Amino acid sequence: MSLTMRIAIAQNNYIVGDIKHNLHLIQKSLQQAETQNAELLVLSELALCSYPPEDLLLRSDLYDLIEDALQQLAQLNSSVALVVGHPTKEGDLIFNCASFIHQGRVQVTYKKQLLPNYSVFDEKRYFTAGKENCVIPFKGVNVGILICEDLWFPEPARNCKNAGAQIIVSPNASPYYYGKGHRRETEVGARAKENQIPVLYVNQVGGQDELLFDGASIAYGIDGKSVFTANEFEEDFVVFEFDEHLNQISTDRITSQQLHDEAEIWQALVLGTRDYIHKNGMSGALLGLSGGIDSAVTLAVAVDALGAGNVNAVMMPFKYTASMSIEDATAEAEALGIEFDIISIEPMYQAFMTQLAEKFTGTEPNVTEQNIQARSRGTLLMALSNKFGRIVLTTGNKSEVAVGYCTLYGDMCGGFNPLKDVPKTMVYRLANYRNSISPVIPERVITRAPSAELAPDQKDEDNLPPYDILDPILQAYVEEDKSIAEIVALGFDEAVVRRVIWLVDINEHKRRQSAPGVRISPRAFGRDRRYPITSGYGRQFT
């Protein structure tokens, strides 16, 4: 007679540092597990404080809150056993842990063994690595626990299996980037196949500053293939049955349809924007709508994230603004049903120029006058933000941010940038994708040559290579760390490559002052790519 165990997973959207809120979500998940006759509930990594808590881990009072929450969970004396992630402090050492709670107490606490310290991860700044395996006899089944990075390398899973584990449950907080799901299936699926053991991988979901967690929790069979994948970019709750005799895990749920390409990236941007705004206690957003492609896509993301009633846009024309830009911005606002205003920056600009006239005597107009236009718009947007309590969304894409084609305290003004990690060529693809759902971006916004409209007949290509050339160079240099020679070998003109790299290097100071935005690539600006502002490295190649 085979022995089966009902194991539930809760893919919750927690808030970093909000122990009370997170505890409430966990208690609701426990109630749901009880209702569905589950015997074990598994949560994501560091669920009680959420991931990544960063320097909150250095506060001693955090651990008082964590200990109190653990005791509250134990005192529930639920019929469902619980695997819950949390930090633990022992003397001066901090551990990334998962505790097994059953029969009114914490039965055992597992300490994460492998601590990632690359890309967006800083775990060795805070945590000490655990050294012991954790296999728990429960209801006649030996349940092994491994946390996130432990599953990306063979040894912890092998040791867990050798210690008698019949199934591995794994709390995770695995940050999203485009294509991450495939890599998870390859790496984590390999652990299941190598050890002939089912693996239940439970991931966090939700936005946390620049990071996004996509959920998509997975159950792996002993063939290394996914048995079931939970919903992407939203909370989910699933109950599985583990059959000890057949050595397999299954669920009655039909596996969620996974998103791909632009649909996947769109949902990432929507969730990241929504969570940044809502988790910071704001309800609405506003942005400058220029009639260009970037602001059009940003507006559509904002409306999909927050609802039309919570988004405002303002068109801020100047003498260089084309009539089609005003027409298209108006059409976008009407299509999405938002509140929309047109406020000229001409009087503001003239006031600045009047005050500066004496100082500027004898000089020729240059980028200074263009930047004053952009900064007039930034001042106007921030005034509206202060008065009406809505966060300003900046609209610059990754290509512009990379080469500094943006104005500090001008179009860079704002609190969040949904497109910060989206290359210009992808912005166009996203516009077409969103229009396939409902037509909200006029076709000529997509087809017209991009322009900042800060000078007569200005085009982006007056200052930059075409985006279909610029973006691959940026990917090679920024995301892949390729040298000038390696990029030229890909088929690009050496003079163009050198100029692009020079632009990237000299604009680090702008990026340090830019708003956070949703990370969708394996190498985003911010916590992912940390370059010095003051550096002579690039001078060696000029």
Coordinates of C-alpha atoms in Angstrom, one line a residue:
M1 CA 0.0 0.0 0.0
S2 CA 1.5 3.3 -1.0
L3 CA 1.8 6.2 1.4
T4 CA 0.7 9.6 0.1
M5 CA 1.2 13.1 1.7
R6 CA -0.7 16.2 0.8
I7 CA 1.7 19.2 0.5
A8 CA 0.5 22.7 -0.2
I9 CA 2.5 25.7 -1.4
A10 CA 1.7 29.3 -0.9
Q11 CA 3.1 31.7 -3.5
N12 CA 2.5 35.0 -1.6
N13 CA 3.3 38.6 -2.3
Y14 CA 5.1 39.8 0.9
I15 CA 6.4 43.2 1.9
V16 CA 10.0 43.5 3.1
G17 CA 10.2 44.3 6.8
D18 CA 6.4 44.2 7.4
I19 CA 6.4 41.2 9.7
K20 CA 2.8 41.8 10.8
H21 CA 1.5 41.9 7.2
N22 CA 3.5 38.8 6.2
L23 CA 2.4 36.9 9.2
H24 CA -1.2 37.7 8.3
L25 CA -0.7 36.3 4.8
I26 CA 0.9 33.1 6.2
Q27 CA -2.0 32.6 8.6
K28 CA -4.4 32.9 5.7
S29 CA -2.4 30.3 3.8
L30 CA -2.5 28.0 6.8
Q31 CA -6.3 28.3 7.0
Q32 CA -6.5 27.5 3.3
A33 CA -4.2 24.5 3.7
E34 CA -6.4 23.2 6.5
T35 CA -9.6 23.7 4.4
Q36 CA -8.0 21.6 1.6
N37 CA -6.8 18.9 3.9
A38 CA -3.1 19.5 3.4
E39 CA -0.7 18.0 5.8
L40 CA 2.3 20.3 5.1
L41 CA 2.5 23.9 3.8
V42 CA 5.7 25.2 2.3
L43 CA 6.4 29.0 1.9
S44 CA 9.0 31.0 0.1
E45 CA 12.5 32.1 1.3
L46 CA 12.6 34.5 4.2
A47 CA 8.8 34.7 4.1
L48 CA 8.4 36.3 7.5
C49 CA 10.5 39.4 6.5
S50 CA 10.5 38.9 2.7
Y51 CA 13.4 39.1 0.4
P52 CA 15.8 40.9 0.2
P53 CA 15.7 42.6 3.6
E54 CA 19.2 44.1 3.0
D55 CA 20.5 46.1 6.0
L56 CA 17.3 45.5 8.0
L57 CA 19.2 42.3 8.9
L58 CA 21.6 44.4 10.9
R59 CA 18.9 45.7 13.2
S60 CA 18.6 43.7 16.5
D61 CA 14.9 44.5 16.9
L62 CA 14.1 42.7 13.6
Y63 CA 14.8 39.4 15.3
D64 CA 12.5 40.2 18.2
L65 CA 9.7 40.6 15.7
I66 CA 10.7 37.4 13.9
E67 CA 10.8 35.4 17.1
D68 CA 7.4 36.7 18.2
A69 CA 5.9 35.8 14.8
L70 CA 7.4 32.2 14.9
Q71 CA 5.8 31.8 18.4
Q72 CA 2.5 33.0 17.1
L73 CA 2.6 30.5 14.3
A74 CA 3.5 27.7 16.6
Q75 CA 0.8 28.6 19.1
L76 CA -1.8 28.3 16.3
N77 CA -1.2 24.6 16.8
S78 CA -2.5 24.0 13.3
S79 CA -3.1 20.5 12.0
V80 CA -0.9 21.5 9.1
A81 CA 2.9 21.4 9.5
L82 CA 4.7 24.5 8.2
V83 CA 8.0 25.2 6.5
V84 CA 8.5 29.0 6.9
G85 CA 11.6 31.0 5.9
H86 CA 13.1 33.6 8.2
P87 CA 16.5 35.0 9.4
T88 CA 17.9 33.9 12.7
K89 CA 20.6 35.5 14.8
E90 CA 22.9 33.5 17.0
G91 CA 25.4 35.7 18.8
D92 CA 27.0 37.8 16.1
L93 CA 26.1 35.4 13.3
I94 CA 23.1 35.6 11.1
F95 CA 21.6 32.7 9.2
N96 CA 19.1 32.4 6.3
C97 CA 16.8 29.8 7.7
A98 CA 13.6 27.7 7.2
S99 CA 11.9 26.3 10.2
F100 CA 9.6 23.3 10.4
I101 CA 6.7 24.0 12.8
H102 CA 4.4 21.3 14.0
Q103 CA 2.5 20.3 17.1
G104 CA 2.8 23.7 18.6
R105 CA 6.5 24.3 18.4
V106 CA 9.5 24.8 16.1
Q107 CA 10.7 21.2 15.6
V108 CA 13.9 22.0 13.6
T109 CA 15.5 24.9 11.8
Y110 CA 17.5 24.5 8.6
K111 CA 20.3 27.0 7.8
K112 CA 21.0 27.7 4.1
Q113 CA 24.3 26.3 3.0
L114 CA 25.2 28.1 -0.2
L115 CA 25.1 31.9 -0.1
P116 CA 24.9 33.7 -3.5
N117 CA 27.1 36.8 -3.7
Y118 CA 27.0 37.8 -7.3
S119 CA 24.7 39.8 -9.6
V120 CA 21.9 41.3 -7.3
F121 CA 22.8 39.1 -4.4
D122 CA 24.7 40.2 -1.3
E123 CA 24.1 37.3 1.1
K124 CA 27.7 37.0 2.3
R125 CA 27.4 40.6 3.5
Y126 CA 24.9 39.3 6.1
F127 CA 24.6 35.6 6.4
T128 CA 26.9 32.8 7.6
A129 CA 26.6 29.5 5.7
G130 CA 25.0 26.5 7.4
K131 CA 26.8 23.2 7.4
E132 CA 24.1 20.6 8.2
N133 CA 21.6 18.8 6.1
C134 CA 18.0 18.8 7.2
V135 CA 15.8 15.7 6.6
I136 CA 12.6 15.5 8.7
P137 CA 10.6 12.3 9.3
F138 CA 7.0 13.4 8.9
K139 CA 3.9 11.3 8.4
G140 CA 6.1 8.4 7.3
V141 CA 7.9 10.4 4.7
N142 CA 11.5 11.8 5.0
V143 CA 11.2 15.4 3.9
G144 CA 14.4 17.3 3.0
I145 CA 14.7 21.1 3.0
L146 CA 17.0 23.1 0.8
I147 CA 16.9 26.9 0.3
C148 CA 17.2 28.5 -3.1
E149 CA 20.9 28.6 -4.1
D150 CA 21.3 25.1 -2.4
L151 CA 19.5 23.6 -5.4
W152 CA 21.6 25.3 -8.1
F153 CA 24.6 23.1 -7.3
P154 CA 24.7 19.3 -7.0
E155 CA 26.3 18.7 -3.6
P156 CA 23.5 19.8 -1.2
A157 CA 20.8 17.9 -3.0
R158 CA 23.0 14.8 -3.2
N159 CA 23.8 15.0 0.5
C160 CA 20.1 15.5 1.3
K161 CA 19.2 12.3 -0.7
N162 CA 22.0 10.4 0.9
A163 CA 20.6 11.4 4.3
G164 CA 17.4 9.7 3.5
A165 CA 15.2 12.4 1.9
Q166 CA 12.4 11.1 -0.2
I167 CA 11.2 14.5 -1.4
I168 CA 12.9 17.9 -1.3
V169 CA 10.9 21.1 -0.5
S170 CA 12.7 24.3 -1.4
P171 CA 11.8 27.8 -0.3
N172 CA 13.0 30.3 -2.9
A173 CA 13.3 34.0 -3.6
S174 CA 14.5 33.9 -7.2
P175 CA 14.6 37.3 -8.9
Y176 CA 13.1 37.5 -12.3
Y177 CA 14.8 38.4 -15.6
Y178 CA 13.6 37.5 -19.1
G179 CA 14.5 33.8 -19.7
K180 CA 15.0 33.0 -16.0
G181 CA 12.3 30.3 -16.0
H182 CA 14.2 28.2 -18.6
R183 CA 17.4 28.4 -16.5
R184 CA 15.5 27.3 -13.4
E185 CA 14.1 24.3 -15.2
T186 CA 17.5 23.3 -16.4
E187 CA 19.4 23.7 -13.1
V188 CA 16.8 22.7 -10.5
G189 CA 15.3 20.0 -12.8
A190 CA 18.8 18.5 -13.0
R191 CA 18.9 18.0 -9.2
A192 CA 15.6 16.0 -9.3
K193 CA 16.9 13.8 -12.1
E194 CA 20.4 13.3 -10.7
N195 CA 19.0 12.1 -7.4
Q196 CA 15.8 10.5 -8.6
I197 CA 13.9 12.6 -6.1
P198 CA 10.9 14.9 -6.6
V199 CA 11.5 18.5 -5.9
L200 CA 8.9 21.1 -4.9
Y201 CA 10.3 24.6 -5.6
V202 CA 8.3 27.5 -4.0
N203 CA 9.1 31.0 -5.3
Q204 CA 8.2 34.4 -4.0
V205 CA 6.1 36.7 -6.1
G206 CA 6.0 40.5 -6.3
G207 CA 8.0 43.6 -6.8
Q208 CA 10.7 44.8 -4.3
D209 CA 12.3 48.1 -5.4
E210 CA 14.1 47.2 -8.6
L211 CA 13.8 43.5 -8.2
L212 CA 10.8 41.5 -9.3
F213 CA 9.9 38.0 -8.3
D214 CA 7.7 36.1 -10.8
G215 CA 6.4 33.2 -8.8
A216 CA 6.0 30.4 -11.2
S217 CA 6.7 27.8 -8.5
I218 CA 7.5 24.4 -9.9
A219 CA 7.1 20.7 -9.0
Y220 CA 9.8 18.5 -10.6
G221 CA 9.5 14.8 -11.2
I222 CA 12.4 12.3 -11.1
D223 CA 12.9 12.7 -14.8
G224 CA 13.9 16.3 -14.2
K225 CA 10.9 17.7 -16.0
S226 CA 8.3 20.0 -14.5
V227 CA 5.1 18.3 -13.4
F228 CA 3.3 21.6 -12.7
T229 CA 4.1 25.3 -12.8
A230 CA 2.1 27.8 -10.8
N231 CA 0.9 31.2 -12.0
E232 CA 3.4 33.8 -13.1
F233 CA 3.4 37.3 -11.7
E234 CA 0.5 36.7 -9.3
E235 CA -0.2 34.9 -6.0
D236 CA -1.1 31.3 -6.1
F237 CA -1.9 28.4 -3.8
V238 CA -1.6 24.7 -4.9
V239 CA -2.0 21.4 -3.2
F240 CA 0.1 18.4 -4.4
E241 CA 0.1 14.7 -3.5
F242 CA 3.4 12.9 -3.0
D243 CA 3.2 9.2 -3.5
E244 CA 6.1 7.6 -1.6
H245 CA 5.7 4.2 -3.3
L246 CA 5.6 5.6 -6.8
N247 CA 8.1 8.3 -6.0
Q248 CA 6.1 10.9 -7.8
I249 CA 4.4 14.2 -7.1
S250 CA 1.1 15.3 -8.7
T251 CA -1.8 17.8 -8.5
D252 CA -5.3 18.0 -9.8
R253 CA -4.7 21.5 -11.1
I254 CA -3.9 22.0 -14.8
T255 CA -0.5 23.6 -15.1
S256 CA -0.6 27.3 -15.7
Q257 CA 0.0 28.6 -19.2
Q258 CA 3.4 30.3 -19.2
L259 CA 3.9 33.7 -20.8
H260 CA 6.6 34.3 -23.4
D261 CA 8.3 37.1 -25.2
E262 CA 6.6 40.6 -25.0
A263 CA 3.6 39.2 -23.0
E264 CA 6.0 38.0 -20.2
I265 CA 7.9 41.3 -20.1
W266 CA 4.7 43.3 -20.1
Q267 CA 3.3 41.5 -17.1
A268 CA 6.7 42.0 -15.3
L269 CA 6.6 45.7 -15.9
V270 CA 2.9 45.9 -14.8
L271 CA 3.5 44.0 -11.5
G272 CA 6.8 45.8 -10.7
T273 CA 5.2 49.2 -11.2
R274 CA 2.0 48.3 -9.3
D275 CA 3.9 46.9 -6.3
Y276 CA 6.4 49.8 -6.1
I277 CA 3.6 52.3 -5.9
H278 CA 1.2 50.3 -3.7
K279 CA 3.9 49.0 -1.3
N280 CA 5.1 52.5 -0.7
G281 CA 1.7 53.7 0.3
M282 CA 0.8 55.6 -2.9
S283 CA -2.3 55.0 -5.0
G284 CA -1.7 57.0 -8.1
A285 CA 0.9 58.1 -10.7
L286 CA 1.4 60.9 -13.2
L287 CA 3.7 61.4 -16.1
G288 CA 4.6 63.7 -18.9
L289 CA 3.0 62.5 -22.1
S290 CA 5.1 63.7 -25.1
G291 CA 3.5 62.0 -28.0
G292 CA 6.5 59.8 -28.3
I293 CA 6.8 56.0 -28.0
D294 CA 8.4 55.8 -24.5
S295 CA 5.8 57.9 -22.7
A296 CA 3.0 56.1 -24.6
V297 CA 4.2 52.7 -23.4
T298 CA 4.8 54.0 -19.9
L299 CA 1.3 55.3 -19.7
A300 CA -0.2 52.0 -20.9
V301 CA 1.9 50.1 -18.3
A302 CA 0.7 52.5 -15.6
V303 CA -3.0 52.2 -16.5
D304 CA -2.7 48.4 -16.6
A305 CA -1.0 48.4 -13.2
L306 CA -3.1 51.0 -11.4
G307 CA -6.3 51.6 -13.3
A308 CA -7.2 54.6 -15.4
G309 CA -8.7 56.5 -12.4
N310 CA -5.4 56.4 -10.7
V311 CA -3.2 57.8 -13.5
N312 CA -2.8 61.4 -14.7
A313 CA -0.8 62.7 -17.7
V314 CA 0.2 66.1 -18.8
M315 CA 1.4 67.3 -22.2
M316 CA 3.9 70.2 -21.8
P317 CA 4.4 71.6 -25.3
F318 CA 7.1 74.2 -26.4
K319 CA 7.6 75.9 -29.7
Y320 CA 9.5 72.8 -31.1
T321 CA 6.7 70.5 -30.2
A322 CA 5.0 69.1 -33.4
S323 CA 1.3 69.4 -33.7
M324 CA 1.1 65.6 -34.3
S325 CA 2.8 65.1 -30.9
I326 CA -0.1 67.0 -29.2
E327 CA -2.7 65.1 -31.3
D328 CA -1.2 61.7 -30.5
A329 CA -0.7 62.4 -26.8
T330 CA -4.4 63.4 -26.6
A331 CA -5.5 60.3 -28.5
E332 CA -3.5 58.1 -26.1
A333 CA -5.1 59.7 -23.1
E334 CA -8.6 59.4 -24.5
A335 CA -8.0 55.7 -25.5
L336 CA -6.9 54.8 -22.0
G337 CA -9.6 57.0 -20.3
I338 CA -7.2 59.0 -18.0
E339 CA -7.3 62.6 -16.8
F340 CA -5.2 64.7 -19.2
D341 CA -4.0 68.3 -19.2
I342 CA -1.9 70.4 -21.6
I343 CA 0.3 73.0 -19.9
S344 CA 2.8 75.0 -22.0
I345 CA 6.3 75.4 -20.6
E346 CA 6.9 78.5 -22.7
P347 CA 6.3 81.0 -19.8
M348 CA 8.6 79.0 -17.5
Y349 CA 11.3 78.8 -20.1
Q350 CA 11.2 82.5 -20.8
A351 CA 11.4 83.3 -17.1
F352 CA 14.5 81.2 -16.8
M353 CA 16.1 82.8 -19.9
T354 CA 15.2 86.3 -18.7
Q355 CA 17.0 85.7 -15.4
L356 CA 20.0 84.2 -17.1
A357 CA 20.2 86.7 -20.0
E358 CA 22.9 88.9 -18.5
K359 CA 25.1 85.9 -17.5
F360 CA 24.6 84.3 -21.0
T361 CA 25.6 87.4 -22.9
G362 CA 28.1 86.7 -25.6
T363 CA 27.5 82.9 -25.6
E364 CA 25.9 80.8 -28.3
P365 CA 22.9 78.6 -27.7
N366 CA 23.8 74.9 -27.1
V367 CA 22.5 72.0 -25.1
T368 CA 22.0 74.3 -22.1
E369 CA 18.9 75.8 -23.6
Q370 CA 17.6 72.3 -24.4
N371 CA 18.1 71.2 -20.8
I372 CA 16.3 74.2 -19.5
Q373 CA 13.2 73.0 -21.5
A374 CA 13.5 69.6 -20.0
R375 CA 14.0 71.0 -16.5
S376 CA 11.0 73.2 -16.9
R377 CA 9.0 70.1 -17.5
G378 CA 10.6 68.3 -14.6
T379 CA 9.7 71.2 -12.2
L380 CA 6.1 71.3 -13.5
L381 CA 5.7 67.5 -13.0
M382 CA 7.2 67.6 -9.5
A383 CA 4.9 70.5 -8.5
L384 CA 1.8 68.5 -9.6
S385 CA 3.2 65.5 -7.7
N386 CA 3.6 67.4 -4.5
K387 CA 0.2 69.1 -4.8
F388 CA -1.8 66.0 -5.6
G389 CA 0.2 63.2 -4.0
R390 CA 0.9 61.1 -7.0
I391 CA 4.3 59.7 -7.9
V392 CA 6.0 60.9 -11.1
L393 CA 6.9 58.1 -13.5
T394 CA 9.9 58.8 -15.6
T395 CA 9.8 57.5 -19.2
G396 CA 13.5 57.0 -20.2
N397 CA 14.4 53.6 -21.7
K398 CA 17.6 51.6 -21.1
S399 CA 19.2 52.7 -24.3
E400 CA 18.9 56.4 -23.3
V401 CA 19.9 55.8 -19.7
A402 CA 22.9 53.9 -20.9
V403 CA 24.4 56.6 -23.0
G404 CA 23.1 59.6 -21.0
Y405 CA 20.6 60.8 -23.6
C406 CA 18.5 62.3 -20.8
T407 CA 18.6 65.4 -18.7
L408 CA 19.3 65.3 -15.0
Y409 CA 16.5 67.1 -13.0
G410 CA 14.6 67.2 -16.3
D411 CA 13.1 64.2 -18.0
M412 CA 14.9 62.1 -15.3
C413 CA 12.7 63.7 -12.6
G414 CA 10.5 61.2 -10.9
G415 CA 10.2 58.4 -8.4
F416 CA 10.0 55.3 -10.6
N417 CA 10.9 54.3 -14.2
P418 CA 9.0 51.3 -15.6
L419 CA 11.2 51.3 -18.7
K420 CA 14.6 51.7 -17.0
D421 CA 15.8 48.2 -18.1
V422 CA 13.9 48.1 -21.4
P423 CA 16.0 48.7 -24.6
K424 CA 14.5 51.1 -27.2
T425 CA 14.0 48.3 -29.7
M426 CA 12.0 46.3 -27.1
V427 CA 9.9 49.4 -26.4
Y428 CA 8.6 49.2 -29.9
R429 CA 7.8 45.6 -29.6
L430 CA 6.0 46.2 -26.4
A431 CA 3.9 48.9 -28.0
N432 CA 2.8 46.6 -30.8
Y433 CA 2.1 43.9 -28.2
R434 CA -0.1 46.2 -26.1
N435 CA -2.0 47.4 -29.2
S436 CA -2.7 43.7 -30.0
I437 CA -4.8 43.6 -26.8
S438 CA -6.5 47.0 -27.5
P439 CA -5.4 49.9 -29.7
V440 CA -4.1 52.5 -27.3
I441 CA -1.0 53.8 -29.1
P442 CA -1.5 55.5 -32.4
E443 CA 0.4 53.9 -35.3
R444 CA 2.4 56.9 -36.2
V445 CA 3.8 57.1 -32.7
I446 CA 5.4 53.7 -33.5
T447 CA 6.4 54.5 -37.1
R448 CA 7.7 58.1 -36.8
A449 CA 11.4 58.8 -36.1
P450 CA 12.0 59.3 -32.4
S451 CA 12.8 62.8 -31.2
A452 CA 13.3 64.7 -28.0
E453 CA 11.8 67.8 -29.7
L454 CA 14.2 70.1 -27.9
A455 CA 15.4 71.7 -31.1
P456 CA 14.1 72.3 -34.6
D457 CA 13.7 69.1 -36.6
Q458 CA 15.6 67.2 -34.0
K459 CA 15.9 63.4 -34.3
D460 CA 17.5 60.9 -31.9
E461 CA 19.8 59.7 -34.7
D462 CA 21.3 63.1 -34.9
N463 CA 23.1 62.2 -31.7
L464 CA 23.0 58.5 -31.5
P465 CA 23.5 55.4 -33.8
P466 CA 20.2 53.9 -35.0
Y467 CA 18.7 51.9 -32.2
D468 CA 19.0 48.6 -34.0
I469 CA 22.8 49.2 -33.9
L470 CA 23.0 50.9 -30.5
D471 CA 21.1 48.2 -28.6
P472 CA 23.2 45.2 -29.6
I473 CA 26.3 47.2 -28.7
L474 CA 24.9 48.1 -25.4
Q475 CA 23.9 44.5 -24.7
A476 CA 27.4 43.3 -25.5
Y477 CA 29.1 45.9 -23.3
V478 CA 26.7 46.4 -20.4
E479 CA 25.2 43.0 -20.0
E480 CA 27.9 40.7 -21.3
D481 CA 31.1 42.7 -20.4
K482 CA 32.6 42.3 -23.9
S483 CA 35.6 44.3 -24.9
I484 CA 35.9 46.7 -27.8
A485 CA 37.6 44.1 -29.9
E486 CA 35.0 41.5 -29.1
I487 CA 32.2 43.8 -30.0
V488 CA 33.8 44.9 -33.3
A489 CA 34.3 41.2 -34.1
L490 CA 30.5 40.9 -34.0
G491 CA 30.4 43.2 -37.1
F492 CA 30.1 46.7 -35.7
D493 CA 32.1 49.7 -36.8
E494 CA 35.0 50.3 -34.4
A495 CA 34.5 54.1 -34.3
V496 CA 30.8 53.6 -33.4
V497 CA 31.6 51.1 -30.7
R498 CA 34.2 53.3 -29.1
R499 CA 31.8 56.3 -29.0
V500 CA 29.0 54.2 -27.5
I501 CA 31.3 52.8 -24.8
W502 CA 32.6 56.3 -24.1
L503 CA 29.1 57.6 -23.7
V504 CA 28.2 54.7 -21.3
D505 CA 31.3 55.3 -19.2
I506 CA 31.0 59.1 -18.8
N507 CA 27.3 58.9 -17.8
E508 CA 27.6 56.8 -14.7
H509 CA 26.9 59.9 -12.6
K510 CA 23.5 60.3 -14.3
R511 CA 22.5 56.7 -13.7
R512 CA 23.4 57.0 -10.0
Q513 CA 20.8 59.7 -9.7
S514 CA 18.2 58.0 -11.8
A515 CA 14.9 56.6 -10.5
P516 CA 14.7 52.9 -9.7
G517 CA 12.9 50.7 -12.3
V518 CA 11.8 47.2 -13.0
R519 CA 14.7 44.7 -13.7
I520 CA 13.9 42.5 -16.7
S521 CA 17.4 41.7 -17.9
P522 CA 20.3 39.6 -16.5
R523 CA 22.3 42.8 -16.0
A524 CA 20.4 46.0 -15.1
F525 CA 21.7 49.3 -14.0
G526 CA 21.6 49.8 -10.3
R527 CA 22.3 47.1 -7.7
D528 CA 23.1 44.7 -10.6
R529 CA 25.8 46.7 -12.4
R530 CA 28.0 48.7 -10.1
Y531 CA 30.6 50.8 -11.8
P532 CA 32.7 53.7 -10.3
I533 CA 31.7 57.2 -11.3
T534 CA 35.3 58.4 -11.1
S535 CA 37.4 56.0 -13.2
G536 CA 40.2 56.2 -15.7
Y537 CA 39.7 52.7 -16.9
G538 CA 38.3 53.7 -20.3
R539 CA 41.1 56.1 -21.0
Q540 CA 43.4 53.2 -21.8
F541 CA 41.4 52.4 -24.9
T542 CA 41.0 55.9 -26.4

